[in-house]
XYZ file of N, CA, C and O in Angstrom:
512
model
N 28.107 15.459 -4.548
C 27.115 14.476 -4.317
C 25.762 14.865 -5.186
O 25.974 16.075 -5.670
N 25.237 13.631 -5.709
C 24.527 13.784 -6.580
C 23.079 14.370 -6.455
O 22.719 13.878 -5.257
N 22.532 15.324 -7.013
C 20.939 15.610 -6.700
C 19.940 14.618 -6.659
O 19.986 14.263 -8.213
N 19.269 14.262 -6.233
C 17.989 13.499 -6.411
C 16.763 14.133 -6.436
O 16.208 14.589 -5.370
N 16.456 14.075 -7.638
C 14.853 14.911 -7.752
C 13.828 14.093 -6.524
O 12.983 14.914 -6.129
N 13.924 12.765 -6.900
C 12.875 12.184 -5.799
C 12.862 12.662 -4.340
O 12.088 12.886 -3.610
N 14.161 12.543 -4.022
C 14.435 13.181 -2.255
C 13.937 14.627 -2.634
O 13.277 15.091 -1.266
N 14.468 15.278 -3.421
C 13.676 17.036 -3.265
C 12.044 16.782 -3.403
O 11.329 17.644 -2.221
N 11.580 16.134 -3.814
C 10.010 15.792 -4.343
C 9.591 15.739 -2.566
O 8.597 15.931 -1.891
N 10.348 14.454 -2.269
C 9.634 13.898 -0.776
C 10.025 14.889 0.203
O 8.903 15.086 1.044
N 11.144 15.765 0.374
C 11.233 16.948 1.132
C 10.112 17.846 1.360
O 9.534 18.205 2.103
N 9.809 18.332 0.000
C 8.674 19.449 -0.289
C 7.400 18.731 0.226
O 6.662 19.345 0.883
N 7.165 17.406 0.106
C 5.767 17.013 0.843
C 5.767 17.036 1.697
O 4.652 17.256 2.665
N 6.779 16.652 2.636
C 7.032 16.641 3.899
C 6.708 17.867 4.342
O 5.737 18.312 5.497
N 7.254 19.222 3.924
C 7.212 20.431 4.190
C 5.911 21.097 4.330
O 5.305 21.732 5.024
N 5.274 20.784 3.163
C 3.982 21.038 2.924
C 3.186 20.326 4.094
O 2.196 21.261 4.313
N 3.220 18.835 4.929
C 2.266 18.679 5.371
C 2.574 19.329 7.071
O 1.730 19.055 8.124
N 3.258 20.118 7.488
C 3.552 20.986 8.450
C 2.315 21.725 8.956
O 1.731 22.431 7.989
N 2.115 21.745 10.085
C 1.123 22.437 10.840
C 1.922 24.152 10.828
O 2.794 24.243 11.024
N 0.866 25.141 10.956
C 1.393 26.368 11.159
C 2.308 26.434 12.578
O 1.846 25.686 13.731
N 3.368 27.238 12.561
C 4.345 27.259 13.507
C 4.948 26.003 14.092
O 5.642 25.745 14.850
N 4.740 24.850 13.370
C 5.516 23.421 13.708
C 6.834 23.849 12.742
O 7.082 24.538 11.353
N 7.938 22.868 13.050
C 8.853 23.182 12.403
C 9.491 21.624 12.202
O 9.124 20.566 12.772
N 10.436 21.453 10.931
C 10.753 20.126 10.524
C 12.464 20.300 10.747
O 12.978 21.106 10.249
N 12.875 19.173 11.056
C 14.234 18.908 11.310
C 15.178 17.977 10.330
O 14.064 16.747 9.759
N 16.305 17.848 10.153
C 16.723 17.088 9.188
C 16.310 15.557 9.904
O 15.980 14.390 9.238
N 16.822 15.392 11.139
C 16.359 13.976 11.783
C 15.085 13.320 11.780
O 14.791 12.447 11.820
N 14.155 14.616 12.070
C 12.800 14.119 11.544
C 12.448 13.633 10.353
O 11.736 12.481 9.959
N 12.994 14.372 9.310
C 12.961 13.889 7.980
C 13.793 12.335 7.960
O 12.881 11.367 7.043
N 14.725 12.044 8.755
C 15.205 10.932 8.451
C 14.159 9.878 8.918
O 14.271 8.713 8.281
N 13.442 9.808 9.758
C 12.564 8.930 10.467
C 11.457 8.933 9.366
O 11.224 7.764 9.192
N 11.342 9.808 8.625
C 10.035 9.651 7.971
C 10.376 9.198 6.485
O 9.421 8.375 5.798
N 11.525 9.345 6.094
C 12.249 8.751 4.889
C 13.621 8.095 5.303
O 14.723 8.243 5.001
N 13.590 6.679 5.897
C 14.693 6.122 6.249
C 15.627 5.676 5.121
O 16.838 5.386 5.263
N 15.059 5.636 3.792
C 15.901 5.245 2.620
C 17.184 6.311 2.444
O 17.863 5.989 1.511
N 17.235 7.381 2.786
C 17.849 8.400 2.861
C 18.681 8.939 3.983
O 17.822 8.826 5.361
N 20.096 9.188 3.864
C 20.965 9.179 5.205
C 20.260 10.721 5.761
O 20.083 11.513 4.892
N 20.848 10.983 6.625
C 21.011 12.586 7.270
C 21.618 13.328 6.208
O 21.038 14.639 6.207
N 22.678 12.844 6.108
C 23.637 13.729 5.089
C 22.889 13.993 3.875
O 22.936 15.138 3.066
N 22.401 13.108 3.209
C 21.761 13.308 1.805
C 20.353 13.955 2.061
O 20.237 15.033 1.290
N 19.758 13.933 3.064
C 18.273 14.799 3.383
C 18.961 16.239 3.554
O 18.554 17.134 3.007
N 20.001 16.642 4.312
C 20.820 17.700 4.908
C 21.044 18.547 3.393
O 20.769 19.795 3.152
N 21.748 17.908 2.795
C 22.074 18.402 1.256
C 21.209 18.719 0.190
O 21.208 19.838 -0.367
N 20.203 18.063 0.428
C 18.978 18.458 -0.493
C 18.136 19.451 0.054
O 17.530 20.388 -0.460
N 17.796 19.417 1.145
C 17.387 20.777 1.962
C 17.843 22.065 1.490
O 17.618 22.985 1.393
N 19.384 21.766 1.722
C 20.292 22.937 1.415
C 19.688 23.737 -0.029
O 19.964 24.826 -0.270
N 19.767 22.626 -0.998
C 19.816 22.989 -2.286
C 18.407 23.566 -2.534
O 18.325 24.778 -3.104
N 17.141 22.932 -1.724
C 16.081 23.423 -1.989
C 16.108 24.600 -1.120
O 15.084 25.864 -1.815
N 16.925 25.130 0.107
C 16.778 26.588 0.703
C 17.458 27.584 -0.348
O 16.943 28.670 -0.341
N 18.428 27.036 -0.775
C 19.445 27.908 -1.684
C 18.230 28.353 -3.076
O 18.831 29.359 -3.372
N 17.710 27.638 -3.492
C 16.698 27.889 -4.599
C 15.652 28.468 -4.251
O 14.895 28.781 -5.002
N 15.340 28.755 -3.179
C 14.264 29.436 -2.604
C 12.875 28.867 -2.632
O 11.749 29.272 -2.715
N 12.932 27.625 -2.442
C 12.013 26.544 -2.010
C 11.376 26.166 -0.814
O 10.117 26.492 -0.643
N 12.214 26.380 0.163
C 12.089 26.235 1.462
C 12.439 27.243 2.385
O 13.356 28.023 1.741
N 11.847 27.583 3.494
C 12.341 28.719 4.328
C 12.678 27.687 5.717
O 12.382 26.446 5.873
N 13.679 28.427 6.154
C 14.109 27.927 7.568
C 15.514 28.661 7.857
O 15.614 29.883 7.592
N 16.411 27.782 8.200
C 17.878 28.004 8.717
C 18.580 27.293 8.694
O 18.874 25.825 8.942
N 19.705 27.412 8.063
C 21.024 26.820 7.873
C 22.097 27.271 8.524
O 22.404 28.612 8.477
N 22.987 26.665 9.349
C 23.930 27.157 10.084
C 25.313 26.358 10.322
O 25.442 25.177 9.670
N 26.610 27.089 10.203
C 27.892 26.187 9.695
C 28.073 25.418 11.371
O 27.746 25.907 12.422
N 28.489 24.095 10.907
C 28.998 23.360 12.217
C 30.412 23.049 12.057
O 31.039 22.544 11.235
N 30.835 23.368 13.424
C 32.305 22.769 13.381
C 32.852 21.436 12.846
O 31.688 20.463 13.183
N 33.668 21.412 12.052
C 34.057 19.968 11.591
C 33.051 19.564 10.087
O 32.937 18.184 9.783
N 32.102 20.357 10.004
C 31.279 20.077 8.668
C 31.583 20.629 7.386
O 31.617 22.110 7.747
N 31.750 20.313 6.413
C 32.052 21.177 5.541
C 30.722 22.244 4.623
O 30.902 23.193 4.417
N 29.571 21.195 5.016
C 28.199 22.324 4.452
C 27.680 22.498 5.745
O 27.647 22.262 6.863
N 27.245 24.087 5.403
C 25.815 24.145 6.871
C 25.090 23.027 7.066
O 24.885 22.276 5.672
N 24.516 22.906 8.278
C 23.469 21.982 8.547
C 22.150 22.662 8.531
O 22.281 24.181 9.287
N 21.188 22.164 7.988
C 19.862 22.570 8.063
C 19.383 22.515 9.589
O 19.226 21.368 9.989
N 19.103 23.561 10.317
C 18.622 23.383 11.635
C 17.295 23.326 11.760
O 16.781 22.556 12.683
N 16.634 23.902 11.075
C 14.903 23.653 10.990
C 14.449 24.299 9.321
O 14.924 25.138 8.962
N 13.497 23.772 9.002
C 12.710 24.080 7.802
C 11.155 24.800 8.748
O 10.550 23.834 9.210
N 10.841 25.908 8.219
C 9.502 26.204 8.719
C 8.198 26.150 7.529
O 7.104 26.152 7.965
N 8.636 26.176 6.317
C 7.418 26.249 5.320
C 7.954 26.111 4.004
O 9.364 26.362 3.648
N 7.299 25.920 2.926
C 7.611 26.157 1.466
C 7.469 27.490 0.986
O 6.453 28.170 1.855
N 8.133 28.182 0.167
C 7.975 29.616 -0.277
C 6.827 29.187 -1.241
O 6.346 28.235 -1.876
N 6.314 30.249 -1.765
C 5.243 30.329 -2.672
C 5.979 29.723 -4.139
O 5.323 28.783 -4.623
N 7.126 29.840 -4.251
C 7.845 29.170 -5.162
C 7.962 27.630 -5.368
O 7.676 26.957 -6.302
N 8.173 27.295 -3.673
C 8.011 25.859 -3.365
C 6.575 25.254 -3.888
O 6.347 24.175 -4.249
N 5.595 25.937 -3.244
C 4.373 25.651 -3.443
C 3.718 25.447 -4.776
O 3.325 24.068 -5.554
N 4.176 26.399 -5.662
C 3.983 26.292 -7.229
C 4.892 25.093 -7.831
O 4.209 24.200 -8.735
N 6.155 24.783 -7.232
C 6.672 23.438 -7.709
C 6.377 22.365 -7.242
O 5.767 21.382 -8.117
N 5.716 22.400 -5.939
C 5.436 20.919 -5.679
C 3.680 20.669 -6.143
O 3.282 19.700 -6.591
N 2.858 21.804 -6.392
C 1.856 21.562 -7.280
C 1.973 20.870 -8.773
O 0.960 20.210 -9.141
N 3.141 21.534 -9.216
C 3.420 20.880 -10.845
C 3.767 19.453 -10.485
O 3.901 18.925 -11.448
N 4.281 18.939 -9.489
C 5.016 17.683 -9.652
C 4.202 16.560 -8.427
O 5.026 15.712 -8.285
N 2.942 17.137 -7.952
C 2.404 16.380 -6.990
C 1.742 14.868 -7.618
O 2.270 13.797 -6.939
N 1.483 14.977 -8.816
C 0.867 13.692 -8.916
C 1.897 12.886 -9.563
O 2.805 13.280 -10.371
N 1.723 11.373 -9.365
C 2.991 10.538 -9.879
C 2.884 10.274 -11.207
O 3.943 10.647 -11.874
N 1.844 10.565 -11.899
C 2.313 10.719 -13.745
C 2.572 12.074 -14.120
O 3.771 11.634 -15.154
N 2.641 12.930 -13.408
C 3.145 14.410 -14.045
C 4.738 14.247 -13.483
O 5.399 14.531 -14.311
N 4.698 13.749 -12.417
C 6.239 13.532 -11.917
C 7.138 12.660 -12.804
O 8.137 13.005 -13.060
N 6.398 11.439 -13.215
C 6.995 10.533 -13.775
C 7.622 11.051 -15.303
O 8.809 11.032 -16.077
N 6.483 11.939 -15.972
C 7.123 12.602 -17.387
C 7.803 13.716 -17.282
O 8.804 13.717 -18.293
N 7.655 14.411 -16.054
C 8.799 15.364 -16.073
C 10.206 14.622 -15.880
O 11.314 15.168 -16.439
N 10.213 13.820 -14.963
C 11.539 13.335 -15.084
C 12.002 12.334 -16.097
O 13.309 12.723 -16.238
N 11.249 11.724 -16.868
C 11.518 11.258 -18.230
C 11.975 12.428 -19.052
O 13.130 12.082 -19.742
N 11.530 13.256 -19.018
C 11.775 14.597 -20.203
C 13.058 15.028 -19.519
O 14.220 15.251 -20.569
N 13.459 15.233 -18.556
C 14.636 15.602 -17.654
C 15.908 14.685 -18.030
O 16.762 15.200 -18.328
N 15.466 13.556 -17.853
C 16.392 12.334 -17.930
C 17.051 12.230 -19.714
O 17.827 12.566 -20.039
N 15.767 12.335 -20.435
C 16.042 12.436 -22.247
C 16.880 13.541 -22.219
O 17.878 13.470 -23.339
N 16.680 14.803 -21.559
C 17.498 16.188 -22.044
C 18.890 16.298 -21.135
O 19.358 17.057 -21.088
N 19.023 15.131 -20.283
C 20.209 15.501 -19.389
C 20.244 16.503 -18.441
O 21.421 16.983 -18.196
N 19.043 16.639 -17.845
C 18.991 17.910 -16.842
C 18.574 17.338 -15.520
O 17.481 16.377 -15.870
N 19.114 17.920 -14.485
C 18.275 17.451 -13.221
C 18.092 18.563 -12.100
O 17.877 18.103 -11.246
N 18.398 19.720 -12.431
C 18.355 20.690 -11.555
C 16.968 21.183 -11.010
O 16.494 20.870 -12.006
N 16.931 21.615 -9.906
C 15.453 22.068 -9.490
C 14.721 22.926 -10.190
O 13.676 22.818 -10.815
N 15.294 23.934 -10.787
C 14.714 24.821 -11.705
C 14.408 24.158 -13.099
O 13.213 24.626 -13.689
N 15.324 23.660 -13.755
C 15.026 22.677 -15.240
C 13.471 21.853 -14.646
O 12.713 21.617 -15.422
N 13.699 21.115 -13.468
C 12.432 20.108 -13.414
C 11.213 20.886 -13.282
O 10.158 20.506 -13.294
N 11.422 22.026 -12.573
C 10.205 23.000 -12.213
C 9.399 23.650 -13.893
O 8.423 23.388 -13.956
N 10.631 23.893 -14.510
C 10.207 24.357 -15.816
C 9.720 23.431 -16.644
O 8.465 23.321 -17.291
N 10.213 22.005 -16.459
C 9.516 20.882 -17.052
C 8.263 20.553 -16.850
O 7.126 20.374 -17.662
N 7.972 20.474 -15.379
C 6.989 20.246 -14.837
C 5.778 21.106 -15.394
O 4.479 20.645 -15.749
N 5.941 22.056 -15.144
C 5.131 23.338 -15.692
C 4.641 23.131 -16.874
O 3.444 23.512 -17.286
N 5.673 22.613 -17.845
C 5.243 22.357 -19.464
C 4.282 21.348 -19.435
O 3.334 21.394 -20.225
N 4.852 20.306 -18.492
C 3.913 19.140 -18.856
C 2.300 19.315 -18.244
O 1.407 19.079 -18.888
N 2.364 20.015 -17.122
C 0.816 20.772 -16.782
C 0.247 21.453 -17.767
O -0.878 21.183 -18.208
N 0.945 22.250 -18.303
C 0.345 23.111 -19.224
C -0.261 22.520 -20.790
O -1.309 22.753 -21.200
N 0.651 21.407 -20.915
C 0.319 20.613 -22.206
C -1.041 19.876 -21.526
O -1.915 19.476 -22.573
N -1.052 19.570 -20.368
C -2.101 18.565 -20.427
C -3.276 19.729 -19.818
O -4.583 19.236 -20.539
N -3.288 20.849 -19.488
C -4.273 21.708 -19.675
C -4.807 22.160 -20.906
O -5.813 22.006 -21.528
N -3.701 22.231 -21.771
C -4.019 22.672 -23.476
C -4.566 21.393 -23.924
O -5.880 21.586 -24.724
N -4.512 20.243 -23.682
C -4.956 18.561 -24.440
C -6.681 19.053 -23.807
O -7.500 18.310 -24.402
N -6.725 19.480 -22.655
C -7.991 19.243 -22.052
C -8.884 20.233 -22.929
O -10.453 19.556 -23.239
N -8.511 21.445 -23.541
C -9.524 22.225 -24.184
C -9.444 22.186 -25.415
O -10.222 22.782 -26.417
N -8.442 21.364 -25.822
C -8.492 21.217 -27.363
C -7.995 19.643 -27.481
O -7.140 19.066 -28.188
N -8.845 18.827 -27.545
C -8.770 17.290 -27.500
C -8.770 17.045 -28.784
O -8.990 17.115 -29.809
């Protein structure tokens, strides 16, 4: 399956909106984002979980090749940092454009690019 940075961003936005002690499930994400199938959402949740961006639980399920995300409980500190760097549409678009130009789509590459885009904006603010 191909990784979709937009799907990952949508998931992190949904996780951030959780109230304390609230959990998020893949079926709930599918209700929130009907353009993505549950399989696509589960895959992206697994990748965010593996990358240390979200916390929760993934469990093996009979007849499924991939573990299924049973619940998502929160963003990690690293997940919050990523989301802050990609929150605005302008920064997100710029980061995706640079990633596309470079031919990279990984979570960590996008996080690094987004952080660099934010840093460039900060430097431009102080050095007009």
